[in-house]
């Protein structure tokens, strides 16, 4: 790669600097959330994601108690939480101000934290779930959708999550609630048996990995968000 091919002002070494990463994140947030058109486009894509993700669970949802649906339908819940967090930006962006100028409050901080944790956790979860027995997915006629499609779309969850700290806040209470609900979801999935439909018995590896990913997502939220009191 020649010098002219590199992104101006950013090197691989510079990416290890938290300040540089924050500037890149803030710039991306302005690009995708910074005006009404881009924000509505992002919301529209999320709405499609909820519908497509819901279709994955809809056949098995009658077997799950209704009150547990938000914990059972992990990916649609993650996108729905993100949509609610993004809708809160519309009044600010619609008035011509930066999304980062959105007024903060405790309920919004809780919502943004939950959205971040759910997006990261269930964005990374398929990396484990689909690769414990990859032959169940890659060796099938629908591998393009059931393996590659799921992996790529869910990694976009993580990309969306990383934008939220640019416009949001968190609190210790929000982080604690996110951790508690994440662990409760794992109990529902693997303790009670209402785990997402996969083409094999989850065994021990998937539940343990899911718990670890959830805890890591909360830690990342704690490190990424500014505190509401700041």
PDB file of N, CA and C in Angstrom, residues 110-161:
ATOM      1  N   UNK A 110     -30.143   4.223  30.648  1.00  0.00           N
ATOM      2  CA  UNK A 110     -30.442   2.796  30.820  1.00  0.00           C
ATOM      3  C   UNK A 110     -30.735   2.157  29.469  1.00  0.00           C
ATOM      4  N   UNK A 111     -31.554   2.816  28.662  1.00  0.00           N
ATOM      5  CA  UNK A 111     -31.920   2.280  27.355  1.00  0.00           C
ATOM      6  C   UNK A 111     -30.694   2.140  26.461  1.00  0.00           C
ATOM      7  N   UNK A 112     -29.856   3.163  26.419  1.00  0.00           N
ATOM      8  CA  UNK A 112     -28.666   3.119  25.572  1.00  0.00           C
ATOM      9  C   UNK A 112     -27.695   2.029  26.021  1.00  0.00           C
ATOM     10  N   UNK A 113     -27.582   1.835  27.326  1.00  0.00           N
ATOM     11  CA  UNK A 113     -26.689   0.795  27.843  1.00  0.00           C
ATOM     12  C   UNK A 113     -27.210  -0.587  27.489  1.00  0.00           C
ATOM     13  N   UNK A 114     -28.514  -0.811  27.684  1.00  0.00           N
ATOM     14  CA  UNK A 114     -29.091  -2.111  27.332  1.00  0.00           C
ATOM     15  C   UNK A 114     -28.952  -2.390  25.844  1.00  0.00           C
ATOM     16  N   UNK A 115     -29.202  -1.373  25.020  1.00  0.00           N
ATOM     17  CA  UNK A 115     -29.077  -1.556  23.573  1.00  0.00           C
ATOM     18  C   UNK A 115     -27.649  -1.931  23.208  1.00  0.00           C
ATOM     19  N   UNK A 116     -26.677  -1.251  23.784  1.00  0.00           N
ATOM     20  CA  UNK A 116     -25.269  -1.529  23.503  1.00  0.00           C
ATOM     21  C   UNK A 116     -24.917  -2.963  23.877  1.00  0.00           C
ATOM     22  N   UNK A 117     -25.274  -3.368  25.078  1.00  0.00           N
ATOM     23  CA  UNK A 117     -24.908  -4.708  25.555  1.00  0.00           C
ATOM     24  C   UNK A 117     -25.584  -5.784  24.710  1.00  0.00           C
ATOM     25  N   UNK A 118     -26.853  -5.596  24.403  1.00  0.00           N
ATOM     26  CA  UNK A 118     -27.558  -6.610  23.600  1.00  0.00           C
ATOM     27  C   UNK A 118     -26.991  -6.686  22.175  1.00  0.00           C
ATOM     28  N   UNK A 119     -26.688  -5.547  21.595  1.00  0.00           N
ATOM     29  CA  UNK A 119     -26.125  -5.544  20.237  1.00  0.00           C
ATOM     30  C   UNK A 119     -24.765  -6.230  20.205  1.00  0.00           C
ATOM     31  N   UNK A 120     -23.916  -5.923  21.164  1.00  0.00           N
ATOM     32  CA  UNK A 120     -22.586  -6.533  21.184  1.00  0.00           C
ATOM     33  C   UNK A 120     -22.693  -8.036  21.478  1.00  0.00           C
ATOM     34  N   UNK A 121     -23.471  -8.375  22.493  1.00  0.00           N
ATOM     35  CA  UNK A 121     -23.567  -9.787  22.895  1.00  0.00           C
ATOM     36  C   UNK A 121     -24.098 -10.653  21.760  1.00  0.00           C
ATOM     37  N   UNK A 122     -25.201 -10.240  21.173  1.00  0.00           N
ATOM     38  CA  UNK A 122     -25.814 -11.087  20.149  1.00  0.00           C
ATOM     39  C   UNK A 122     -25.282 -10.805  18.760  1.00  0.00           C
ATOM     40  N   UNK A 123     -24.464  -9.760  18.637  1.00  0.00           N
ATOM     41  CA  UNK A 123     -23.709  -9.595  17.401  1.00  0.00           C
ATOM     42  C   UNK A 123     -22.533 -10.551  17.328  1.00  0.00           C
ATOM     43  N   UNK A 124     -21.929 -10.829  18.486  1.00  0.00           N
ATOM     44  CA  UNK A 124     -20.787 -11.743  18.541  1.00  0.00           C
ATOM     45  C   UNK A 124     -21.195 -13.196  18.747  1.00  0.00           C
ATOM     46  N   UNK A 125     -22.359 -13.431  19.315  1.00  0.00           N
ATOM     47  CA  UNK A 125     -22.802 -14.786  19.627  1.00  0.00           C
ATOM     48  C   UNK A 125     -22.737 -15.754  18.441  1.00  0.00           C
ATOM     49  N   UNK A 126     -23.163 -15.353  17.229  1.00  0.00           N
ATOM     50  CA  UNK A 126     -23.095 -16.303  16.106  1.00  0.00           C
ATOM     51  C   UNK A 126     -21.681 -16.767  15.776  1.00  0.00           C
ATOM     52  N   UNK A 127     -20.663 -15.958  16.106  1.00  0.00           N
ATOM     53  CA  UNK A 127     -19.292 -16.397  15.858  1.00  0.00           C
ATOM     54  C   UNK A 127     -18.999 -17.692  16.595  1.00  0.00           C
ATOM     55  N   UNK A 128     -19.616 -17.852  17.767  1.00  0.00           N
ATOM     56  CA  UNK A 128     -19.471 -19.096  18.517  1.00  0.00           C
ATOM     57  C   UNK A 128     -20.502 -20.121  18.046  1.00  0.00           C
ATOM     58  N   UNK A 129     -21.764 -19.715  18.050  1.00  0.00           N
ATOM     59  CA  UNK A 129     -22.846 -20.668  17.799  1.00  0.00           C
ATOM     60  C   UNK A 129     -22.745 -21.355  16.442  1.00  0.00           C
ATOM     61  N   UNK A 130     -22.307 -20.637  15.429  1.00  0.00           N
ATOM     62  CA  UNK A 130     -22.243 -21.223  14.089  1.00  0.00           C
ATOM     63  C   UNK A 130     -20.943 -21.968  13.831  1.00  0.00           C
ATOM     64  N   UNK A 131     -19.979 -21.830  14.733  1.00  0.00           N
ATOM     65  CA  UNK A 131     -18.677 -22.455  14.497  1.00  0.00           C
ATOM     66  C   UNK A 131     -18.356 -23.596  15.450  1.00  0.00           C
ATOM     67  N   UNK A 132     -19.293 -23.929  16.333  1.00  0.00           N
ATOM     68  CA  UNK A 132     -19.117 -25.124  17.150  1.00  0.00           C
ATOM     69  C   UNK A 132     -19.278 -26.367  16.266  1.00  0.00           C
ATOM     70  N   UNK A 133     -20.291 -26.319  15.407  1.00  0.00           N
ATOM     71  CA  UNK A 133     -20.496 -27.375  14.401  1.00  0.00           C
ATOM     72  C   UNK A 133     -20.711 -26.702  13.041  1.00  0.00           C
ATOM     73  N   UNK A 134     -19.655 -26.138  12.462  1.00  0.00           N
ATOM     74  CA  UNK A 134     -19.829 -25.395  11.207  1.00  0.00           C
ATOM     75  C   UNK A 134     -20.344 -26.255  10.060  1.00  0.00           C
ATOM     76  N   UNK A 135     -20.104 -27.570  10.135  1.00  0.00           N
ATOM     77  CA  UNK A 135     -20.567 -28.438   9.052  1.00  0.00           C
ATOM     78  C   UNK A 135     -22.089 -28.478   8.973  1.00  0.00           C
ATOM     79  N   UNK A 136     -22.773 -28.154  10.086  1.00  0.00           N
ATOM     80  CA  UNK A 136     -24.237 -28.133  10.064  1.00  0.00           C
ATOM     81  C   UNK A 136     -24.773 -26.950   9.264  1.00  0.00           C
ATOM     82  N   UNK A 137     -23.911 -25.995   8.988  1.00  0.00           N
ATOM     83  CA  UNK A 137     -24.318 -24.795   8.261  1.00  0.00           C
ATOM     84  C   UNK A 137     -23.607 -24.683   6.912  1.00  0.00           C
ATOM     85  N   UNK A 138     -22.292 -24.827   6.933  1.00  0.00           N
ATOM     86  CA  UNK A 138     -21.533 -24.674   5.691  1.00  0.00           C
ATOM     87  C   UNK A 138     -21.799 -25.806   4.711  1.00  0.00           C
ATOM     88  N   UNK A 139     -22.165 -26.955   5.221  1.00  0.00           N
ATOM     89  CA  UNK A 139     -22.399 -28.093   4.340  1.00  0.00           C
ATOM     90  C   UNK A 139     -23.819 -28.221   3.863  1.00  0.00           C
ATOM     91  N   UNK A 140     -24.565 -27.107   3.834  1.00  0.00           N
ATOM     92  CA  UNK A 140     -25.970 -27.152   3.433  1.00  0.00           C
ATOM     93  C   UNK A 140     -26.210 -26.216   2.251  1.00  0.00           C
ATOM     94  N   UNK A 141     -27.289 -26.449   1.494  1.00  0.00           N
ATOM     95  CA  UNK A 141     -27.575 -25.593   0.329  1.00  0.00           C
ATOM     96  C   UNK A 141     -27.837 -24.129   0.685  1.00  0.00           C
ATOM     97  N   UNK A 142     -28.267 -23.882   1.918  1.00  0.00           N
ATOM     98  CA  UNK A 142     -28.576 -22.503   2.308  1.00  0.00           C
ATOM     99  C   UNK A 142     -27.438 -21.852   3.083  1.00  0.00           C
ATOM    100  N   UNK A 143     -26.208 -22.351   2.908  1.00  0.00           N
ATOM    101  CA  UNK A 143     -25.062 -21.841   3.674  1.00  0.00           C
ATOM    102  C   UNK A 143     -24.847 -20.346   3.477  1.00  0.00           C
ATOM    103  N   UNK A 144     -25.143 -19.833   2.298  1.00  0.00           N
ATOM    104  CA  UNK A 144     -24.923 -18.413   2.026  1.00  0.00           C
ATOM    105  C   UNK A 144     -25.740 -17.542   2.980  1.00  0.00           C
ATOM    106  N   UNK A 145     -26.943 -18.014   3.312  1.00  0.00           N
ATOM    107  CA  UNK A 145     -27.813 -17.263   4.214  1.00  0.00           C
ATOM    108  C   UNK A 145     -27.621 -17.707   5.657  1.00  0.00           C
ATOM    109  N   UNK A 146     -27.676 -19.036   5.892  1.00  0.00           N
ATOM    110  CA  UNK A 146     -27.678 -19.554   7.258  1.00  0.00           C
ATOM    111  C   UNK A 146     -26.329 -19.427   7.958  1.00  0.00           C
ATOM    112  N   UNK A 147     -25.247 -19.235   7.220  1.00  0.00           N
ATOM    113  CA  UNK A 147     -23.941 -19.060   7.843  1.00  0.00           C
ATOM    114  C   UNK A 147     -23.391 -17.664   7.565  1.00  0.00           C
ATOM    115  N   UNK A 148     -23.046 -17.401   6.308  1.00  0.00           N
ATOM    116  CA  UNK A 148     -22.410 -16.128   5.976  1.00  0.00           C
ATOM    117  C   UNK A 148     -23.348 -14.954   6.192  1.00  0.00           C
ATOM    118  N   UNK A 149     -24.606 -15.110   5.810  1.00  0.00           N
ATOM    119  CA  UNK A 149     -25.557 -14.014   5.992  1.00  0.00           C
ATOM    120  C   UNK A 149     -25.736 -13.650   7.453  1.00  0.00           C
ATOM    121  N   UNK A 150     -25.872 -14.670   8.296  1.00  0.00           N
ATOM    122  CA  UNK A 150     -26.056 -14.417   9.726  1.00  0.00           C
ATOM    123  C   UNK A 150     -24.802 -13.796  10.336  1.00  0.00           C
ATOM    124  N   UNK A 151     -23.635 -14.318  10.000  1.00  0.00           N
ATOM    125  CA  UNK A 151     -22.395 -13.780  10.565  1.00  0.00           C
ATOM    126  C   UNK A 151     -22.216 -12.303  10.202  1.00  0.00           C
ATOM    127  N   UNK A 152     -22.376 -11.981   8.926  1.00  0.00           N
ATOM    128  CA  UNK A 152     -22.121 -10.609   8.475  1.00  0.00           C
ATOM    129  C   UNK A 152     -23.135  -9.635   9.057  1.00  0.00           C
ATOM    130  N   UNK A 153     -24.412  -9.997   9.008  1.00  0.00           N
ATOM    131  CA  UNK A 153     -25.433  -9.078   9.517  1.00  0.00           C
ATOM    132  C   UNK A 153     -25.287  -8.874  11.022  1.00  0.00           C
ATOM    133  N   UNK A 154     -24.910  -9.916  11.756  1.00  0.00           N
ATOM    134  CA  UNK A 154     -24.779  -9.764  13.199  1.00  0.00           C
ATOM    135  C   UNK A 154     -23.534  -8.965  13.577  1.00  0.00           C
ATOM    136  N   UNK A 155     -22.491  -9.039  12.786  1.00  0.00           N
ATOM    137  CA  UNK A 155     -21.332  -8.191  13.058  1.00  0.00           C
ATOM    138  C   UNK A 155     -21.683  -6.717  12.865  1.00  0.00           C
ATOM    139  N   UNK A 156     -22.673  -6.442  12.016  1.00  0.00           N
ATOM    140  CA  UNK A 156     -23.151  -5.066  11.873  1.00  0.00           C
ATOM    141  C   UNK A 156     -23.823  -4.584  13.153  1.00  0.00           C
ATOM    142  N   UNK A 157     -24.377  -5.528  13.953  1.00  0.00           N
ATOM    143  CA  UNK A 157     -24.912  -5.153  15.266  1.00  0.00           C
ATOM    144  C   UNK A 157     -23.813  -4.471  16.087  1.00  0.00           C
ATOM    145  N   UNK A 158     -22.632  -5.085  16.075  1.00  0.00           N
ATOM    146  CA  UNK A 158     -21.517  -4.557  16.867  1.00  0.00           C
ATOM    147  C   UNK A 158     -21.126  -3.174  16.358  1.00  0.00           C
ATOM    148  N   UNK A 159     -21.092  -3.016  15.027  1.00  0.00           N
ATOM    149  CA  UNK A 159     -20.741  -1.718  14.453  1.00  0.00           C
ATOM    150  C   UNK A 159     -21.732  -0.645  14.906  1.00  0.00           C
ATOM    151  N   UNK A 160     -23.022  -0.990  14.916  1.00  0.00           N
ATOM    152  CA  UNK A 160     -24.036  -0.030  15.374  1.00  0.00           C
ATOM    153  C   UNK A 160     -23.858   0.267  16.857  1.00  0.00           C
ATOM    154  N   UNK A 161     -23.583  -0.771  17.644  1.00  0.00           N
ATOM    155  CA  UNK A 161     -23.402  -0.569  19.084  1.00  0.00           C
ATOM    156  C   UNK A 161     -22.275   0.410  19.370  1.00  0.00           C
TER     157      UNK A 161
END
